[in-house]
Short mmCIF file of C-alpha atoms and ligand atoms in Angstrom, two decimals:
data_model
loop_
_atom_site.label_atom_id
_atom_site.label_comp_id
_atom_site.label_asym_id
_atom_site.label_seq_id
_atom_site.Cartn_x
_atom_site.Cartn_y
_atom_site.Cartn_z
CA UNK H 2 -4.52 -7.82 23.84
CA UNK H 3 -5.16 -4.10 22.34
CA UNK H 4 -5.24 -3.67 18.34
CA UNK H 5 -2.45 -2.26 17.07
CA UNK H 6 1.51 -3.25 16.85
CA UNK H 7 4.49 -1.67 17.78
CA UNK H 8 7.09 -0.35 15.85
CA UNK H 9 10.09 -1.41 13.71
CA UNK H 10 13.26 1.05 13.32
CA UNK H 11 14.62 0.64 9.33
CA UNK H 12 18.03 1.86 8.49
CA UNK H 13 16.89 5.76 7.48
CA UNK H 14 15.56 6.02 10.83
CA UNK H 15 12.03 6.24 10.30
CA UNK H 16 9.23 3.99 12.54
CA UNK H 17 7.44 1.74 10.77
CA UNK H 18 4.33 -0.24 12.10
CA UNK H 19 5.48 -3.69 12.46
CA UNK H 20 2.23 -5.29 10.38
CA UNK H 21 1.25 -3.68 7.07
CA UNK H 22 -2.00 -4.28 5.24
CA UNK H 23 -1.02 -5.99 1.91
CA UNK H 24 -3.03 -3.62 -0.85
CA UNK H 25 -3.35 -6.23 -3.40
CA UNK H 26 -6.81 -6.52 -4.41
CA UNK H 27 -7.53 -8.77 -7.54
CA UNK H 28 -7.01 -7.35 -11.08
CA UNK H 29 -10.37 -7.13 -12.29
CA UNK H 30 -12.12 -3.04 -12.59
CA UNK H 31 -14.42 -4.36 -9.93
CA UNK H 32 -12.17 -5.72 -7.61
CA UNK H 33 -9.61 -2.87 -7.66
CA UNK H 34 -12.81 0.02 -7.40
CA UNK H 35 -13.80 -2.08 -4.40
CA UNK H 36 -10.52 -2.28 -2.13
CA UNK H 37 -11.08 1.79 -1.78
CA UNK H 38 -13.77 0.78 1.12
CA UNK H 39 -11.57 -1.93 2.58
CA UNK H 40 -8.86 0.27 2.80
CA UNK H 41 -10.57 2.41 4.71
CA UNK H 42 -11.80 0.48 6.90
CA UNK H 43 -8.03 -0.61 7.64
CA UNK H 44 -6.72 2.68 7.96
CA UNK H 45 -9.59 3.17 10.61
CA UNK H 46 -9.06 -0.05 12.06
CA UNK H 47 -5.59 1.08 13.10
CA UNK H 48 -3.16 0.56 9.83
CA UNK H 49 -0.38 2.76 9.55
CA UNK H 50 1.56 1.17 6.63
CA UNK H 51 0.10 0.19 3.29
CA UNK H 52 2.07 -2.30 1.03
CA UNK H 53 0.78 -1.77 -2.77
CA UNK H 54 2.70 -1.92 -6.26
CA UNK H 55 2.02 0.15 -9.69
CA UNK H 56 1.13 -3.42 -10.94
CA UNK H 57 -1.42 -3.87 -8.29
CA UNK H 58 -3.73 -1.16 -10.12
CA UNK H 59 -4.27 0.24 -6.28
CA UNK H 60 -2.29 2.88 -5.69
CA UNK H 61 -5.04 5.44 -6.94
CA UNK H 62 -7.98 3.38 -4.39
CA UNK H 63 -5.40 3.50 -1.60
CA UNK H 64 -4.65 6.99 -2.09
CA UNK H 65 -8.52 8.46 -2.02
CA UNK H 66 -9.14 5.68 1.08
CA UNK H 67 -5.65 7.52 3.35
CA UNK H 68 -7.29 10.88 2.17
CA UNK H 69 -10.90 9.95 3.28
CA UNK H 70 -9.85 8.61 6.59
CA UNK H 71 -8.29 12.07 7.66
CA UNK H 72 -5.27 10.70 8.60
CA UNK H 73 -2.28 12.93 8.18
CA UNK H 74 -0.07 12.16 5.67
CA UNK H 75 2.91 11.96 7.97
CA UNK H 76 0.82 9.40 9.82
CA UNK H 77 0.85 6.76 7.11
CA UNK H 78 3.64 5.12 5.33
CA UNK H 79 2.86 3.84 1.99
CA UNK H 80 5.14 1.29 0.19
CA UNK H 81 5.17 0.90 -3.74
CA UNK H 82 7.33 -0.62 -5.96
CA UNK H 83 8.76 -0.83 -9.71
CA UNK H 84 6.81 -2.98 -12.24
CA UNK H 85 9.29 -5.30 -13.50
CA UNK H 86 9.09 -4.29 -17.41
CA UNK H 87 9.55 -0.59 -16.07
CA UNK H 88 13.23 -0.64 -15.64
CA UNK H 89 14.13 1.63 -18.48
CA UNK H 90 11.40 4.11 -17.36
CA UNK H 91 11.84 4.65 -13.99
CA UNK H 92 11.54 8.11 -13.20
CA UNK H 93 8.71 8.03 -15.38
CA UNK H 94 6.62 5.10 -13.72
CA UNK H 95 8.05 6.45 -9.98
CA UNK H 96 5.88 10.25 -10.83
CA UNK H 97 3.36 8.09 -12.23
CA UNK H 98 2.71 6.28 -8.77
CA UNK H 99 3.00 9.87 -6.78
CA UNK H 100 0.42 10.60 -8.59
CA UNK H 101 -1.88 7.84 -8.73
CA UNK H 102 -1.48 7.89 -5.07
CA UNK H 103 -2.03 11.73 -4.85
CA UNK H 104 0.71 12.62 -3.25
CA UNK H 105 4.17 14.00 -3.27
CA UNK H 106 6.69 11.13 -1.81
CA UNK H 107 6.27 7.47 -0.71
CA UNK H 108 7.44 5.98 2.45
CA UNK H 109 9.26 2.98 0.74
CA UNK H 110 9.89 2.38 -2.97
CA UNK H 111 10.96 -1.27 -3.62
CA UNK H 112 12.34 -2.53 -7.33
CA UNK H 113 9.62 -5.46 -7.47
CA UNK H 114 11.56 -7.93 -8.51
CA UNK H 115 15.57 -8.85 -9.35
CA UNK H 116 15.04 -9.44 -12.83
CA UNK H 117 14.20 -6.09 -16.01
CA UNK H 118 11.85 -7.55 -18.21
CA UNK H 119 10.58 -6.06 -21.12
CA UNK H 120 7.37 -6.71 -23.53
CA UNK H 121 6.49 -6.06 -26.56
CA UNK H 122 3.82 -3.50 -25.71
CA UNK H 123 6.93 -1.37 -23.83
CA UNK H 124 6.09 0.83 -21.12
CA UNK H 125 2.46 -0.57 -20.77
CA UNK H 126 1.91 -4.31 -19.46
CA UNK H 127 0.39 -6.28 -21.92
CA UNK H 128 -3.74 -6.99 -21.15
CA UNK H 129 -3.40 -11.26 -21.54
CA UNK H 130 -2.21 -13.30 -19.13
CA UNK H 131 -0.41 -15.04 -21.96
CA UNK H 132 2.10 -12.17 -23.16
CA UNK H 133 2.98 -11.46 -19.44
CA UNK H 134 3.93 -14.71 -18.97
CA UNK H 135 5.35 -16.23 -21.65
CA UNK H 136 5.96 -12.90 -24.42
CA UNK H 137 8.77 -11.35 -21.64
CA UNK H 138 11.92 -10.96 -23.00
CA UNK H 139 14.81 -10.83 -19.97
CA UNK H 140 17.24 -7.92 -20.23
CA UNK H 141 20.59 -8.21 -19.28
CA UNK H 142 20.66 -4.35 -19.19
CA UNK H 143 19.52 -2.46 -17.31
CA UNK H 144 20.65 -5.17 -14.72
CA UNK H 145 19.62 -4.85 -10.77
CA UNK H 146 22.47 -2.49 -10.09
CA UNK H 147 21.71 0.06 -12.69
CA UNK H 148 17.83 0.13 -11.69
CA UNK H 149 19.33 0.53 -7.98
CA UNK H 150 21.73 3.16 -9.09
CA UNK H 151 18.19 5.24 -10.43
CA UNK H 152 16.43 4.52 -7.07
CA UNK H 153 19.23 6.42 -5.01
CA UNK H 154 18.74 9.19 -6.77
CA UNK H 155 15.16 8.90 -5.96
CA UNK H 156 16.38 9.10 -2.37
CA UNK H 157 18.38 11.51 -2.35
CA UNK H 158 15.73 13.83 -4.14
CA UNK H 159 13.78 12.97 -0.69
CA UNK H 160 10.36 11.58 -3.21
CA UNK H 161 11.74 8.04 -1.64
CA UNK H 162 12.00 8.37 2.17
CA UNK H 163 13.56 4.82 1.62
CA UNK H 164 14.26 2.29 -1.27
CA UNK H 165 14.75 -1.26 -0.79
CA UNK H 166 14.23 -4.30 -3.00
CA UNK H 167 11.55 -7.63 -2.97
CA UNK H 168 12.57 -11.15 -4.28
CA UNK H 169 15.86 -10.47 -3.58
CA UNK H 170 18.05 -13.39 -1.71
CA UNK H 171 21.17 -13.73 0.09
CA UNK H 172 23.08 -14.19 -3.55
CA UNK H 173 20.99 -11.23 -5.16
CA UNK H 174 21.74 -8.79 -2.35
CA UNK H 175 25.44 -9.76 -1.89
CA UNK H 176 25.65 -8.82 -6.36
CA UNK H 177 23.75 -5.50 -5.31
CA UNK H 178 26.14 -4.60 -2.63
CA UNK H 179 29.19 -4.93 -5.22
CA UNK H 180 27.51 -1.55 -6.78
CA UNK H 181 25.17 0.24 -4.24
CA UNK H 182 25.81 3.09 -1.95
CA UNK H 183 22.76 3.21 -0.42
CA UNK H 184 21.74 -0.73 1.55
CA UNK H 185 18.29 -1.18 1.19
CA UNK H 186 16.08 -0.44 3.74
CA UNK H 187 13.40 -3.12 3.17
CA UNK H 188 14.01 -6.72 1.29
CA UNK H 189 10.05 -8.33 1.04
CA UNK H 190 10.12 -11.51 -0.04
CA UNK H 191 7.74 -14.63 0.66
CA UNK H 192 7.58 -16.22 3.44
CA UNK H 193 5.42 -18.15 6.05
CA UNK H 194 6.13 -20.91 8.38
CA UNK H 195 6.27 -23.33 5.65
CA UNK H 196 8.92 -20.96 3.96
CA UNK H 197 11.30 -19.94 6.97
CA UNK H 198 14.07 -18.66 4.78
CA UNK H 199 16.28 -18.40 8.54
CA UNK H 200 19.49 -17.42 6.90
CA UNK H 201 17.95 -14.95 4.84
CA UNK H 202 16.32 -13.73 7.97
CA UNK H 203 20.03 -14.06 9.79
CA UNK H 204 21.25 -11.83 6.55
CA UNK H 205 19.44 -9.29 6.59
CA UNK H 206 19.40 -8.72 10.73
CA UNK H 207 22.95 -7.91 10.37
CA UNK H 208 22.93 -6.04 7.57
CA UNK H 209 20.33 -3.55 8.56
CA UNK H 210 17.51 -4.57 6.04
CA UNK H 211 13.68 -4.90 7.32
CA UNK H 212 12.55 -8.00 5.77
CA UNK H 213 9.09 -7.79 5.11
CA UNK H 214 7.01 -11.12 4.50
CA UNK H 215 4.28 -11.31 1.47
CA UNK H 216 1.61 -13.78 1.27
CA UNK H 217 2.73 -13.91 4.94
CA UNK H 218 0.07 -16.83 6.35
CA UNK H 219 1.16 -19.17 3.97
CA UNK H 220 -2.98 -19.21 2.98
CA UNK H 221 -5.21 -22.20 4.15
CA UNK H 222 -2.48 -24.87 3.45
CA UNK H 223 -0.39 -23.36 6.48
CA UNK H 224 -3.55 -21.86 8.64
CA UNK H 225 -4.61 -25.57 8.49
CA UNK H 226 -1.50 -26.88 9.49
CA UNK H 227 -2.19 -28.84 13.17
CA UNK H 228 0.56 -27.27 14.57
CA UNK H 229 -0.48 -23.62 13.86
CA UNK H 230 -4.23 -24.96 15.03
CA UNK H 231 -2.93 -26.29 18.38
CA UNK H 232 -0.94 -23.40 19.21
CA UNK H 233 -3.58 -20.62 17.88
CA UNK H 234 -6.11 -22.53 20.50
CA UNK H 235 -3.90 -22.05 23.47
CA UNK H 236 -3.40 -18.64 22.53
CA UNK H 237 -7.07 -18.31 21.77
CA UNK H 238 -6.79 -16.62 18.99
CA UNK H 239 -7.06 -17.47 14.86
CA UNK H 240 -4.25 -19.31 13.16
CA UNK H 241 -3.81 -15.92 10.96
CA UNK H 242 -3.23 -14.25 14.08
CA UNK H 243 -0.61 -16.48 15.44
CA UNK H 244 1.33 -16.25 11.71
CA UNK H 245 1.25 -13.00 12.24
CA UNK H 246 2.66 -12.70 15.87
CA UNK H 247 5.49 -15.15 14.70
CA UNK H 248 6.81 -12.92 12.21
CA UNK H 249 6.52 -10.19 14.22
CA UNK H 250 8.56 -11.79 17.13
CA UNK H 251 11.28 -12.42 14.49
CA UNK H 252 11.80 -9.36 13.58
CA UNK H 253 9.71 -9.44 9.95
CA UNK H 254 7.11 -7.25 9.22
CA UNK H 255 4.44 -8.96 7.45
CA UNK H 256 1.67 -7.38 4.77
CA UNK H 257 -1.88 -9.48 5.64
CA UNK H 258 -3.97 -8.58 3.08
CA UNK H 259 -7.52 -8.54 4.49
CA UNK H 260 -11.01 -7.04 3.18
CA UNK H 261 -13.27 -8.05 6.30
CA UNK H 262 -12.90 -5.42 8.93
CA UNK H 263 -13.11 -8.72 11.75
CA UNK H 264 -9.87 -10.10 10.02
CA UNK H 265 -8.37 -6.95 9.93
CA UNK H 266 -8.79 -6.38 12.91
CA UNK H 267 -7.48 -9.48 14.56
CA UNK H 268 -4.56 -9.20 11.73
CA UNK H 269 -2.82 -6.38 13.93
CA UNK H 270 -4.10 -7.65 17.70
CA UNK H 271 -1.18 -9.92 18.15
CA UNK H 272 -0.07 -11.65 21.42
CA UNK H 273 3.44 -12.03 22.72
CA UNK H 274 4.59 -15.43 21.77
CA UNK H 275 6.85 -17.59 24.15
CA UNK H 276 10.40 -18.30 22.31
CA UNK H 277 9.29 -22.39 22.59
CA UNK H 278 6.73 -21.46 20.20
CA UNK H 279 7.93 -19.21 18.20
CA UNK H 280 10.62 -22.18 17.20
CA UNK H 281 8.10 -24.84 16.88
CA UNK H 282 6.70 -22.49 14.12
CA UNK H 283 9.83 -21.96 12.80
CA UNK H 284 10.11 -25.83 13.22
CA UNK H 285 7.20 -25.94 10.74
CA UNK H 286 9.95 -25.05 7.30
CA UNK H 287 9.83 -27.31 3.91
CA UNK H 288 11.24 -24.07 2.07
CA UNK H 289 8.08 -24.00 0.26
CA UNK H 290 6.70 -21.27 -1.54
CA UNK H 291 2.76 -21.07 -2.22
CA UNK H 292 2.61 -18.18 -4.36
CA UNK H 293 5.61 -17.70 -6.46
CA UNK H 294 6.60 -21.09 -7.25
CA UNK H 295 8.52 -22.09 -10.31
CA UNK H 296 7.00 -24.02 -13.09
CA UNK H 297 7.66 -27.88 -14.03
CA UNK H 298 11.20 -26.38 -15.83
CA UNK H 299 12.13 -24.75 -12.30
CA UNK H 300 11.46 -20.92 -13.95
CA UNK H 301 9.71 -18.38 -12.28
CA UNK H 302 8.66 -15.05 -14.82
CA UNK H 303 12.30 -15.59 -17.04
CA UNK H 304 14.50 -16.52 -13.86
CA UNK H 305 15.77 -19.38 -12.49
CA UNK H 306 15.39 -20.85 -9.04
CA UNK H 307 19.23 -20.26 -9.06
CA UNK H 308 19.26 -16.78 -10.77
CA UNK H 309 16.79 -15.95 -7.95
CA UNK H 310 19.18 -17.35 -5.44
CA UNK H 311 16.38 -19.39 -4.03
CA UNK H 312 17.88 -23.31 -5.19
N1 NAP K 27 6.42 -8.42 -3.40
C1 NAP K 27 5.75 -9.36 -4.04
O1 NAP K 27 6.22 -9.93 -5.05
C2 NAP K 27 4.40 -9.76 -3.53
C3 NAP K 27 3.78 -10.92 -4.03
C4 NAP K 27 2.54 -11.29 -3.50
C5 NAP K 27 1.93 -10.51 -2.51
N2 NAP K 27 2.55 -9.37 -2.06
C6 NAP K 27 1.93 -8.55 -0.98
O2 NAP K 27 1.49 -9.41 0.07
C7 NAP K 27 0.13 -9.12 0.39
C8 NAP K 27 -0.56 -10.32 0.97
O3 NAP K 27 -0.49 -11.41 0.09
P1 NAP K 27 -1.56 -12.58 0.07
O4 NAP K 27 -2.94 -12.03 -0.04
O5 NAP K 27 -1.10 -13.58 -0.90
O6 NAP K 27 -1.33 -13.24 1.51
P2 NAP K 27 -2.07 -13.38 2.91
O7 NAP K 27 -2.30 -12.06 3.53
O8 NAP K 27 -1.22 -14.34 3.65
O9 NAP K 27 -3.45 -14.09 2.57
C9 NAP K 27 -4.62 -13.40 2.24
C10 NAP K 27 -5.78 -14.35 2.39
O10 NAP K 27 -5.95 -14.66 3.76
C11 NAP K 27 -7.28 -14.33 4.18
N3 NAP K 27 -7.19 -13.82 5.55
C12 NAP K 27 -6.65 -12.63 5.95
N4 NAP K 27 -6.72 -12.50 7.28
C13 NAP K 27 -7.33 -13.61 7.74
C14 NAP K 27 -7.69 -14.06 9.05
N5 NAP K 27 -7.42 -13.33 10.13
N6 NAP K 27 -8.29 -15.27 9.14
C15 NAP K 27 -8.56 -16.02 8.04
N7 NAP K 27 -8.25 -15.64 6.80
C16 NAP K 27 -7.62 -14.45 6.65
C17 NAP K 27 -7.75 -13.28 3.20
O11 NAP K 27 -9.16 -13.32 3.07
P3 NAP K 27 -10.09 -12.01 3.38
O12 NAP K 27 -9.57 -10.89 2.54
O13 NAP K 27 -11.44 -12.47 2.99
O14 NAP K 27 -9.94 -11.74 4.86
C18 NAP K 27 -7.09 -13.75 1.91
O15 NAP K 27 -7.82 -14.79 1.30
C19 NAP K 27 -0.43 -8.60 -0.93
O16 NAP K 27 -1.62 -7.86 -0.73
C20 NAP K 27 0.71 -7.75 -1.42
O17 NAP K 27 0.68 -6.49 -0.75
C21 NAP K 27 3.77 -9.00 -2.53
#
């Protein structure tokens, strides 16, 4: 096995690595001024794509770490996407993240999640943990469609070399196409062996969208699974590893997030899988999510499991 992954083909034609690092880094001043090094030390390892987020607070780390490696900028592909409560500010928050990032178009732009949210703070997100959870207010305009109507514009101006969408579902994506003239390039949502989502996967193969998986090893719970440990031994390699092989041979481009240059490392040295195992893993489903997961009233940040399209 050699580090590094082939490529996937999206929809605008572009080749994209088939494993991104995932750029989120913690939200504390600290924790954001240290993932500049382990960024680095990904983009050296042999990362190609980075997958941060306005909200992450990382675009302007990840920008100084792709400029400190040397790497070309047609080299890299960097993916960002649309804070939530930043639906009536688009353009606005879009220049803002060119510019954190220091430079002057992104690879992918993704609308973060289905639902426009706004706070009372406006176009900055409030600082406590309470207000962004529970002081949202859920718009019904701008819907989904009108913020996708503003990223095709994007597109066309050629700042977006693609836009696509995250959180979306079957049900979500079938309401976009009603309105959309562009199909997404990229639909990231969770997943992990413990959250399969096959007909989402089925979806989007035939309608041209590269689904890209977040939180994408399912954490301890699945890495610990015996399954995952058996088959990781005869591979000889780390559970992490095999997660990441499985979405690979699916199709799905998944965004590890590592800051150890080891994990890294293995995180894009992936072996070829045998289709026996890759459905035992698949085998592994219970449709459940480990990161976003609703609360005891079955919401998730204002939506419903069904709004989502997830019930
Ligand atoms: N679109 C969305 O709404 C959304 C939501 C959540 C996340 N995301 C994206 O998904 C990315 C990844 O999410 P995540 O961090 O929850 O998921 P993850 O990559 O599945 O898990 C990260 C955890 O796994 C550990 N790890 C990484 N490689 C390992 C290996 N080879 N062996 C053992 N442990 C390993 C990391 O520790 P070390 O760092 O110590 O290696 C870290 O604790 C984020 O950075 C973000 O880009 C998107």
């Amino acid at each position: 096995m050699t580090t590094g992954v082939p490529t996937f083909k999206l929809n605008t034609g572009a080749e994209i690595s088939s494993v991104a690092l995932g750029c989120a880094a913690g939200f504390t001043p600290e924790d954001i001024a240290h993932s500049k090094s382990w960024f680095l030390t990904a983009a050296k390892a042999g990362y190609r794509t980075f997958d941060t987020a306005q909200i992450y607070g990382t675009e302007a780390s990840l920008g100084a770490a792709i400029k400190e490696s040397g790497l070309p900028r047609e080299q890299v592909k960097i993916v960002t996407k649309l804070p939530w409560h930043r639906c009536e500010y688009i353009e606005r928050s879009f220049n803002e993240s060119l510019t954190s990032l220091g430079v002057d178009y992104v690879d992918v732009y993704l609308l973060h999640f289905p639902q426009a949210i706004s706070y009372p703070t406006g176009y900055d997100i409030p600082t406590d943990v309470e207000t962004i959870l529970n002081g949202m207010k859920i718009l019904e305009k701008p819907n989904f469609n009108d913020n996708w109507a503003v990223l095709e514009k994007l597109y066309e101006s050629g700042k977006a070399k693609a836009i696509g969408v995250s959180n979306f579902s079957i049900k979500t994506l079938e309401a976009l196409a009603k309105t959309a003239k562009v199909t997404p390039a990229v639909n990231q949502v969770e997943m992990s062996p413990y959250c399969t989502q096959n007909d989402l996967v089925e979806y989007c193969k035939q309608k041209g969208i590269q689904l890209m998986a977040y939180s994408p090893s399912g954490h301890e719970k699945v890495r610990k699974d015996p399954t995952i440990v058996r088959l990781a031994e005869k591979y000889n390699i780390s559970a992490n590893q095999l997660i990441m092989a499985w979405h690979v041979a699916r199709g799905v481009l998944p965004v590890p997030k590592s800051a150890d240059p080891e994990r890294q490392k293995q995180n894009i040295t992936l072996p070829k899988l045998s289709p026996e195992d890759v459905a035992e893993i698949t085998g592994l489903d219970k449709n459940e999510r480990i990161v976003n997961k609703p609360d005891e009233n079955g919401v998730l940040y204002g939506w419903t499991l069904e709004q989502y399209g997830w019930a």
